[in-house]
mmCIF file of N, CA and C in Angstrom:
data_model
loop_
_atom_site.group_PDB
_atom_site.id
_atom_site.type_symbol
_atom_site.label_atom_id
_atom_site.label_comp_id
_atom_site.label_asym_id
_atom_site.label_seq_id
_atom_site.Cartn_x
_atom_site.Cartn_y
_atom_site.Cartn_z
ATOM 1 N N MET A 1 38.907 0.851 -53.936
ATOM 2 C CA MET A 1 38.621 -0.436 -54.497
ATOM 3 C C MET A 1 37.929 -1.294 -53.429
ATOM 4 N N TRP A 2 36.828 -1.916 -53.784
ATOM 5 C CA TRP A 2 36.072 -2.762 -52.871
ATOM 6 C C TRP A 2 36.462 -4.211 -53.071
ATOM 7 N N LEU A 3 36.579 -4.904 -51.990
ATOM 8 C CA LEU A 3 36.875 -6.319 -52.038
ATOM 9 C C LEU A 3 35.585 -7.086 -51.810
ATOM 10 N N GLN A 4 35.205 -7.883 -52.769
ATOM 11 C CA GLN A 4 33.988 -8.671 -52.628
ATOM 12 C C GLN A 4 34.367 -10.064 -52.133
ATOM 13 N N VAL A 5 33.701 -10.459 -51.077
ATOM 14 C CA VAL A 5 33.980 -11.766 -50.493
ATOM 15 C C VAL A 5 32.693 -12.575 -50.497
ATOM 16 N N ALA A 6 32.755 -13.750 -51.065
ATOM 17 C CA ALA A 6 31.597 -14.635 -51.066
ATOM 18 C C ALA A 6 31.695 -15.554 -49.858
ATOM 19 N N THR A 7 30.602 -15.660 -49.135
ATOM 20 C CA THR A 7 30.571 -16.538 -47.983
ATOM 21 C C THR A 7 29.889 -17.827 -48.401
ATOM 22 N N PHE A 8 30.563 -18.925 -48.194
ATOM 23 C CA PHE A 8 30.009 -20.221 -48.529
ATOM 24 C C PHE A 8 29.961 -21.051 -47.269
ATOM 25 N N ILE A 9 28.777 -21.484 -46.913
ATOM 26 C CA ILE A 9 28.629 -22.303 -45.722
ATOM 27 C C ILE A 9 28.446 -23.752 -46.185
ATOM 28 N N ALA A 10 29.402 -24.581 -45.850
ATOM 29 C CA ALA A 10 29.309 -25.987 -46.214
ATOM 30 C C ALA A 10 28.327 -26.673 -45.271
ATOM 31 N N ARG A 11 27.328 -27.313 -45.833
ATOM 32 C CA ARG A 11 26.349 -28.034 -45.031
ATOM 33 C C ARG A 11 26.400 -29.496 -45.415
ATOM 34 N N LYS A 12 26.230 -30.301 -44.421
ATOM 35 C CA LYS A 12 26.204 -31.734 -44.650
ATOM 36 C C LYS A 12 24.924 -32.067 -45.400
ATOM 37 N N THR A 13 25.029 -32.932 -46.421
ATOM 38 C CA THR A 13 23.884 -33.353 -47.210
ATOM 39 C C THR A 13 23.776 -34.867 -47.151
ATOM 40 N N VAL A 14 22.576 -35.364 -46.887
ATOM 41 C CA VAL A 14 22.340 -36.807 -46.859
ATOM 42 C C VAL A 14 21.039 -37.123 -47.587
ATOM 43 N N SER A 15 20.960 -38.329 -48.140
ATOM 44 C CA SER A 15 19.729 -38.761 -48.797
ATOM 45 C C SER A 15 18.711 -39.152 -47.729
ATOM 46 N N ILE A 16 17.450 -39.229 -48.129
ATOM 47 C CA ILE A 16 16.412 -39.639 -47.187
ATOM 48 C C ILE A 16 16.711 -41.027 -46.641
ATOM 49 N N ARG A 17 17.141 -41.931 -47.491
ATOM 50 C CA ARG A 17 17.446 -43.292 -47.050
ATOM 51 C C ARG A 17 18.562 -43.283 -46.009
ATOM 52 N N GLU A 18 19.614 -42.511 -46.285
ATOM 53 C CA GLU A 18 20.723 -42.414 -45.331
ATOM 54 C C GLU A 18 20.256 -41.776 -44.022
ATOM 55 N N ALA A 19 19.423 -40.741 -44.115
ATOM 56 C CA ALA A 19 18.909 -40.078 -42.910
ATOM 57 C C ALA A 19 18.095 -41.059 -42.070
ATOM 58 N N LYS A 20 17.285 -41.891 -42.737
ATOM 59 C CA LYS A 20 16.475 -42.880 -42.023
ATOM 60 C C LYS A 20 17.366 -43.871 -41.279
ATOM 61 N N ASN A 21 18.425 -44.305 -41.937
ATOM 62 C CA ASN A 21 19.316 -45.296 -41.336
ATOM 63 C C ASN A 21 20.219 -44.722 -40.245
ATOM 64 N N ARG A 22 20.479 -43.406 -40.291
ATOM 65 C CA ARG A 22 21.420 -42.784 -39.351
ATOM 66 C C ARG A 22 20.776 -41.691 -38.511
ATOM 67 N N LEU A 23 19.465 -41.760 -38.292
ATOM 68 C CA LEU A 23 18.743 -40.665 -37.644
ATOM 69 C C LEU A 23 19.309 -40.309 -36.274
ATOM 70 N N THR A 24 19.631 -41.282 -35.454
ATOM 71 C CA THR A 24 20.149 -40.990 -34.116
ATOM 72 C C THR A 24 21.472 -40.233 -34.202
ATOM 73 N N GLU A 25 22.354 -40.674 -35.074
ATOM 74 C CA GLU A 25 23.655 -40.005 -35.250
ATOM 75 C C GLU A 25 23.465 -38.582 -35.779
ATOM 76 N N LEU A 26 22.576 -38.421 -36.767
ATOM 77 C CA LEU A 26 22.326 -37.085 -37.323
ATOM 78 C C LEU A 26 21.695 -36.168 -36.278
ATOM 79 N N ALA A 27 20.810 -36.716 -35.451
ATOM 80 C CA ALA A 27 20.183 -35.917 -34.395
ATOM 81 C C ALA A 27 21.242 -35.377 -33.441
ATOM 82 N N ARG A 28 22.232 -36.188 -33.122
ATOM 83 C CA ARG A 28 23.311 -35.706 -32.243
ATOM 84 C C ARG A 28 24.075 -34.560 -32.884
ATOM 85 N N GLU A 29 24.338 -34.673 -34.185
ATOM 86 C CA GLU A 29 25.049 -33.593 -34.885
ATOM 87 C C GLU A 29 24.222 -32.309 -34.892
ATOM 88 N N VAL A 30 22.916 -32.446 -35.098
ATOM 89 C CA VAL A 30 22.027 -31.278 -35.100
ATOM 90 C C VAL A 30 21.991 -30.653 -33.708
ATOM 91 N N GLU A 31 21.972 -31.472 -32.668
ATOM 92 C CA GLU A 31 21.994 -30.960 -31.297
ATOM 93 C C GLU A 31 23.242 -30.131 -31.021
ATOM 94 N N GLU A 32 24.318 -30.429 -31.733
ATOM 95 C CA GLU A 32 25.575 -29.683 -31.576
ATOM 96 C C GLU A 32 25.613 -28.439 -32.464
ATOM 97 N N GLY A 33 24.526 -28.162 -33.174
ATOM 98 C CA GLY A 33 24.446 -26.936 -33.968
ATOM 99 C C GLY A 33 24.564 -27.119 -35.466
ATOM 100 N N GLU A 34 24.781 -28.325 -35.923
ATOM 101 C CA GLU A 34 24.918 -28.610 -37.356
ATOM 102 C C GLU A 34 23.566 -28.512 -38.047
ATOM 103 N N THR A 35 23.555 -28.040 -39.288
ATOM 104 C CA THR A 35 22.362 -28.084 -40.123
ATOM 105 C C THR A 35 22.611 -29.121 -41.199
ATOM 106 N N ILE A 36 21.669 -30.034 -41.362
ATOM 107 C CA ILE A 36 21.833 -31.119 -42.319
ATOM 108 C C ILE A 36 20.721 -31.040 -43.351
ATOM 109 N N VAL A 37 21.091 -31.048 -44.637
ATOM 110 C CA VAL A 37 20.133 -30.991 -45.729
ATOM 111 C C VAL A 37 19.808 -32.421 -46.146
ATOM 112 N N VAL A 38 18.525 -32.760 -46.144
ATOM 113 C CA VAL A 38 18.090 -34.092 -46.561
ATOM 114 C C VAL A 38 17.543 -33.981 -47.981
ATOM 115 N N THR A 39 18.035 -34.884 -48.848
ATOM 116 C CA THR A 39 17.673 -34.804 -50.265
ATOM 117 C C THR A 39 16.898 -36.033 -50.717
ATOM 118 N N ARG A 40 16.116 -35.857 -51.781
ATOM 119 C CA ARG A 40 15.469 -36.957 -52.486
ATOM 120 C C ARG A 40 15.877 -36.826 -53.943
ATOM 121 N N ASN A 41 16.490 -37.851 -54.471
ATOM 122 C CA ASN A 41 16.985 -37.841 -55.857
ATOM 123 C C ASN A 41 17.899 -36.642 -56.114
ATOM 124 N N GLY A 42 18.709 -36.306 -55.114
ATOM 125 C CA GLY A 42 19.681 -35.229 -55.270
ATOM 126 C C GLY A 42 19.135 -33.829 -55.061
ATOM 127 N N ARG A 43 17.839 -33.696 -54.814
ATOM 128 C CA ARG A 43 17.235 -32.374 -54.621
ATOM 129 C C ARG A 43 16.889 -32.182 -53.149
ATOM 130 N N PRO A 44 17.188 -31.004 -52.591
ATOM 131 C CA PRO A 44 16.873 -30.744 -51.183
ATOM 132 C C PRO A 44 15.371 -30.856 -50.915
ATOM 133 N N VAL A 45 15.029 -31.556 -49.838
ATOM 134 C CA VAL A 45 13.633 -31.736 -49.450
ATOM 135 C C VAL A 45 13.359 -31.051 -48.118
ATOM 136 N N LEU A 46 14.304 -31.195 -47.176
ATOM 137 C CA LEU A 46 14.114 -30.591 -45.867
ATOM 138 C C LEU A 46 15.460 -30.385 -45.198
ATOM 139 N N ASP A 47 15.445 -29.545 -44.172
ATOM 140 C CA ASP A 47 16.645 -29.298 -43.371
ATOM 141 C C ASP A 47 16.409 -29.831 -41.971
ATOM 142 N N LEU A 48 17.402 -30.502 -41.433
ATOM 143 C CA LEU A 48 17.395 -30.850 -40.020
ATOM 144 C C LEU A 48 18.153 -29.742 -39.317
ATOM 145 N N VAL A 49 17.479 -29.012 -38.449
ATOM 146 C CA VAL A 49 18.077 -27.859 -37.775
ATOM 147 C C VAL A 49 17.846 -27.969 -36.275
ATOM 148 N N PRO A 50 18.689 -27.315 -35.468
ATOM 149 C CA PRO A 50 18.470 -27.329 -34.015
ATOM 150 C C PRO A 50 17.122 -26.703 -33.672
ATOM 151 N N HIS A 51 16.460 -27.264 -32.674
ATOM 152 C CA HIS A 51 15.173 -26.747 -32.222
ATOM 153 C C HIS A 51 15.351 -25.364 -31.591
ATOM 154 N N GLN A 52 14.408 -24.462 -31.870
ATOM 155 C CA GLN A 52 14.410 -23.139 -31.241
ATOM 156 C C GLN A 52 13.085 -22.951 -30.522
ATOM 157 N N LEU A 53 13.148 -22.376 -29.331
ATOM 158 C CA LEU A 53 11.922 -22.087 -28.603
ATOM 159 C C LEU A 53 11.073 -21.105 -29.392
ATOM 160 N N ARG A 54 9.769 -21.307 -29.333
ATOM 161 C CA ARG A 54 8.845 -20.423 -30.026
ATOM 162 C C ARG A 54 8.910 -19.030 -29.423
ATOM 163 N N LYS A 55 8.961 -18.038 -30.266
ATOM 164 C CA LYS A 55 8.980 -16.654 -29.792
ATOM 165 C C LYS A 55 7.703 -15.970 -30.233
ATOM 166 N N GLY A 56 7.437 -14.840 -29.637
ATOM 167 C CA GLY A 56 6.279 -14.073 -30.046
ATOM 168 C C GLY A 56 5.171 -14.108 -29.013
ATOM 169 N N LEU A 57 4.015 -13.688 -29.413
ATOM 170 C CA LEU A 57 2.857 -13.574 -28.550
ATOM 171 C C LEU A 57 2.306 -14.958 -28.220
ATOM 172 N N ARG A 58 2.175 -15.244 -26.939
ATOM 173 C CA ARG A 58 1.609 -16.523 -26.491
ATOM 174 C C ARG A 58 0.163 -16.272 -26.094
ATOM 175 N N LEU A 59 -0.735 -16.562 -26.999
ATOM 176 C CA LEU A 59 -2.154 -16.262 -26.793
ATOM 177 C C LEU A 59 -2.744 -16.997 -25.605
ATOM 178 N N GLU A 60 -2.214 -18.169 -25.277
ATOM 179 C CA GLU A 60 -2.775 -18.933 -24.166
ATOM 180 C C GLU A 60 -2.547 -18.247 -22.822
ATOM 181 N N THR A 61 -1.658 -17.294 -22.745
ATOM 182 C CA THR A 61 -1.401 -16.606 -21.473
ATOM 183 C C THR A 61 -2.276 -15.365 -21.273
ATOM 184 N N MET A 62 -3.071 -15.003 -22.267
ATOM 185 C CA MET A 62 -3.872 -13.788 -22.169
ATOM 186 C C MET A 62 -4.895 -13.858 -21.035
ATOM 187 N N ASP A 63 -5.589 -14.994 -20.903
ATOM 188 C CA ASP A 63 -6.598 -15.110 -19.840
ATOM 189 C C ASP A 63 -5.952 -14.995 -18.469
ATOM 190 N N GLU A 64 -4.804 -15.622 -18.297
ATOM 191 C CA GLU A 64 -4.090 -15.542 -17.020
ATOM 192 C C GLU A 64 -3.702 -14.098 -16.699
ATOM 193 N N CYS A 65 -3.220 -13.386 -17.709
ATOM 194 C CA CYS A 65 -2.818 -11.985 -17.529
ATOM 195 C C CYS A 65 -4.033 -11.122 -17.165
ATOM 196 N N LYS A 66 -5.163 -11.352 -17.842
ATOM 197 C CA LYS A 66 -6.371 -10.568 -17.542
ATOM 198 C C LYS A 66 -6.822 -10.803 -16.106
ATOM 199 N N ARG A 67 -6.799 -12.065 -15.653
ATOM 200 C CA ARG A 67 -7.177 -12.369 -14.268
ATOM 201 C C ARG A 67 -6.217 -11.714 -13.289
ATOM 202 N N LYS A 68 -4.929 -11.831 -13.548
ATOM 203 C CA LYS A 68 -3.911 -11.321 -12.632
ATOM 204 C C LYS A 68 -4.036 -9.814 -12.422
ATOM 205 N N TYR A 69 -4.306 -9.066 -13.496
ATOM 206 C CA TYR A 69 -4.346 -7.609 -13.413
ATOM 207 C C TYR A 69 -5.766 -7.043 -13.421
ATOM 208 N N GLY A 70 -6.765 -7.898 -13.340
ATOM 209 C CA GLY A 70 -8.149 -7.438 -13.286
ATOM 210 C C GLY A 70 -8.604 -6.734 -14.545
ATOM 211 N N ILE A 71 -8.160 -7.183 -15.685
ATOM 212 C CA ILE A 71 -8.513 -6.562 -16.966
ATOM 213 C C ILE A 71 -9.705 -7.305 -17.558
ATOM 214 N N GLN A 72 -10.728 -6.568 -17.976
ATOM 215 C CA GLN A 72 -11.898 -7.179 -18.616
ATOM 216 C C GLN A 72 -11.579 -7.586 -20.054
ATOM 217 N N ALA A 73 -10.939 -6.663 -20.798
ATOM 218 C CA ALA A 73 -10.606 -6.919 -22.206
ATOM 219 C C ALA A 73 -9.396 -6.071 -22.575
ATOM 220 N N PHE A 74 -8.567 -6.592 -23.436
ATOM 221 C CA PHE A 74 -7.394 -5.835 -23.876
ATOM 222 C C PHE A 74 -7.789 -4.714 -24.838
ATOM 223 N N VAL A 75 -8.819 -4.957 -25.624
ATOM 224 C CA VAL A 75 -9.330 -3.952 -26.554
ATOM 225 C C VAL A 75 -10.803 -3.770 -26.222
ATOM 226 N N SER A 76 -11.158 -2.577 -25.775
ATOM 227 C CA SER A 76 -12.531 -2.363 -25.337
ATOM 228 C C SER A 76 -13.470 -1.991 -26.476
ATOM 229 N N TYR A 77 -12.934 -1.460 -27.570
ATOM 230 C CA TYR A 77 -13.794 -1.006 -28.656
ATOM 231 C C TYR A 77 -13.042 -1.089 -29.971
ATOM 232 N N ILE A 78 -13.714 -1.611 -30.974
ATOM 233 C CA ILE A 78 -13.166 -1.617 -32.338
ATOM 234 C C ILE A 78 -14.239 -1.005 -33.226
ATOM 235 N N ALA A 79 -13.876 0.054 -33.930
ATOM 236 C CA ALA A 79 -14.830 0.753 -34.790
ATOM 237 C C ALA A 79 -15.340 -0.183 -35.880
ATOM 238 N N GLU A 80 -16.593 0.010 -36.278
ATOM 239 C CA GLU A 80 -17.208 -0.809 -37.332
ATOM 240 C C GLU A 80 -16.400 -0.761 -38.628
ATOM 241 N N ASP A 81 -15.826 0.397 -38.946
ATOM 242 C CA ASP A 81 -15.087 0.548 -40.210
ATOM 243 C C ASP A 81 -13.590 0.304 -40.037
ATOM 244 N N PHE A 82 -13.192 -0.372 -38.976
ATOM 245 C CA PHE A 82 -11.774 -0.588 -38.674
ATOM 246 C C PHE A 82 -10.992 -1.159 -39.859
ATOM 247 N N ASP A 83 -11.559 -2.155 -40.524
ATOM 248 C CA ASP A 83 -10.820 -2.810 -41.597
ATOM 249 C C ASP A 83 -11.210 -2.333 -42.997
ATOM 250 N N GLU A 84 -11.916 -1.221 -43.069
ATOM 251 C CA GLU A 84 -12.248 -0.639 -44.366
ATOM 252 C C GLU A 84 -11.003 0.014 -44.963
ATOM 253 N N PRO A 85 -10.882 0.022 -46.280
ATOM 254 C CA PRO A 85 -9.732 0.708 -46.902
ATOM 255 C C PRO A 85 -9.733 2.194 -46.562
ATOM 256 N N LEU A 86 -8.535 2.738 -46.396
ATOM 257 C CA LEU A 86 -8.394 4.167 -46.132
ATOM 258 C C LEU A 86 -8.532 4.941 -47.436
ATOM 259 N N PRO A 87 -8.950 6.220 -47.353
ATOM 260 C CA PRO A 87 -9.003 7.027 -48.576
ATOM 261 C C PRO A 87 -7.613 7.117 -49.201
ATOM 262 N N GLU A 88 -7.566 7.240 -50.516
ATOM 263 C CA GLU A 88 -6.281 7.266 -51.224
ATOM 264 C C GLU A 88 -5.364 8.393 -50.754
ATOM 265 N N ASP A 89 -5.942 9.524 -50.387
ATOM 266 C CA ASP A 89 -5.108 10.666 -49.991
ATOM 267 C C ASP A 89 -4.867 10.717 -48.482
ATOM 268 N N PHE A 90 -5.149 9.660 -47.758
ATOM 269 C CA PHE A 90 -5.051 9.650 -46.302
ATOM 270 C C PHE A 90 -3.673 10.087 -45.806
ATOM 271 N N LEU A 91 -2.622 9.555 -46.369
ATOM 272 C CA LEU A 91 -1.277 9.899 -45.923
ATOM 273 C C LEU A 91 -0.793 11.246 -46.453
ATOM 274 N N LEU A 92 -1.501 11.795 -47.423
ATOM 275 C CA LEU A 92 -1.094 13.076 -47.997
ATOM 276 C C LEU A 92 -1.740 14.260 -47.287
ATOM 277 N N ARG A 93 -2.830 14.010 -46.578
ATOM 278 C CA ARG A 93 -3.522 15.093 -45.881
ATOM 279 C C ARG A 93 -2.714 15.581 -44.699
ATOM 280 N N PRO A 94 -2.676 16.882 -44.466
ATOM 281 C CA PRO A 94 -1.981 17.376 -43.266
ATOM 282 C C PRO A 94 -2.762 16.995 -42.015
ATOM 283 N N LEU A 95 -2.034 16.842 -40.921
ATOM 284 C CA LEU A 95 -2.684 16.527 -39.657
ATOM 285 C C LEU A 95 -3.507 17.728 -39.204
ATOM 286 N N PRO A 96 -4.642 17.488 -38.531
ATOM 287 C CA PRO A 96 -5.446 18.618 -38.046
ATOM 288 C C PRO A 96 -4.700 19.370 -36.957
ATOM 289 N N LEU A 97 -4.843 20.680 -36.967
ATOM 290 C CA LEU A 97 -4.185 21.514 -35.946
ATOM 291 C C LEU A 97 -4.980 21.408 -34.657
ATOM 292 N N GLU A 98 -4.250 21.267 -33.576
ATOM 293 C CA GLU A 98 -4.919 21.197 -32.264
ATOM 294 C C GLU A 98 -5.146 22.592 -31.730
ATOM 295 N N ALA A 99 -6.263 22.786 -31.075
ATOM 296 C CA ALA A 99 -6.609 24.115 -30.553
ATOM 297 C C ALA A 99 -5.909 24.376 -29.246
#
């Protein structure tokens, strides 16, 4: 027998008017990890959430990296048909045997 458990996360909800009047107080709560839902006419409009550092590829650092390691380009060649659709049977074809 499986036990099904529903997880309910209670989030603080405030109207836009209330958020405007209490922004400093709400910001402190968000800094402590709280998520606050801001509503207009009872409908959610936005969430106030703790800031997270941007993750992923930082394109602005590419030039610095190329200079540091003496790299001319990260990609030296892109075939003319690079973005052309693949044949329908591409994934069904066996790989060529190496000699």
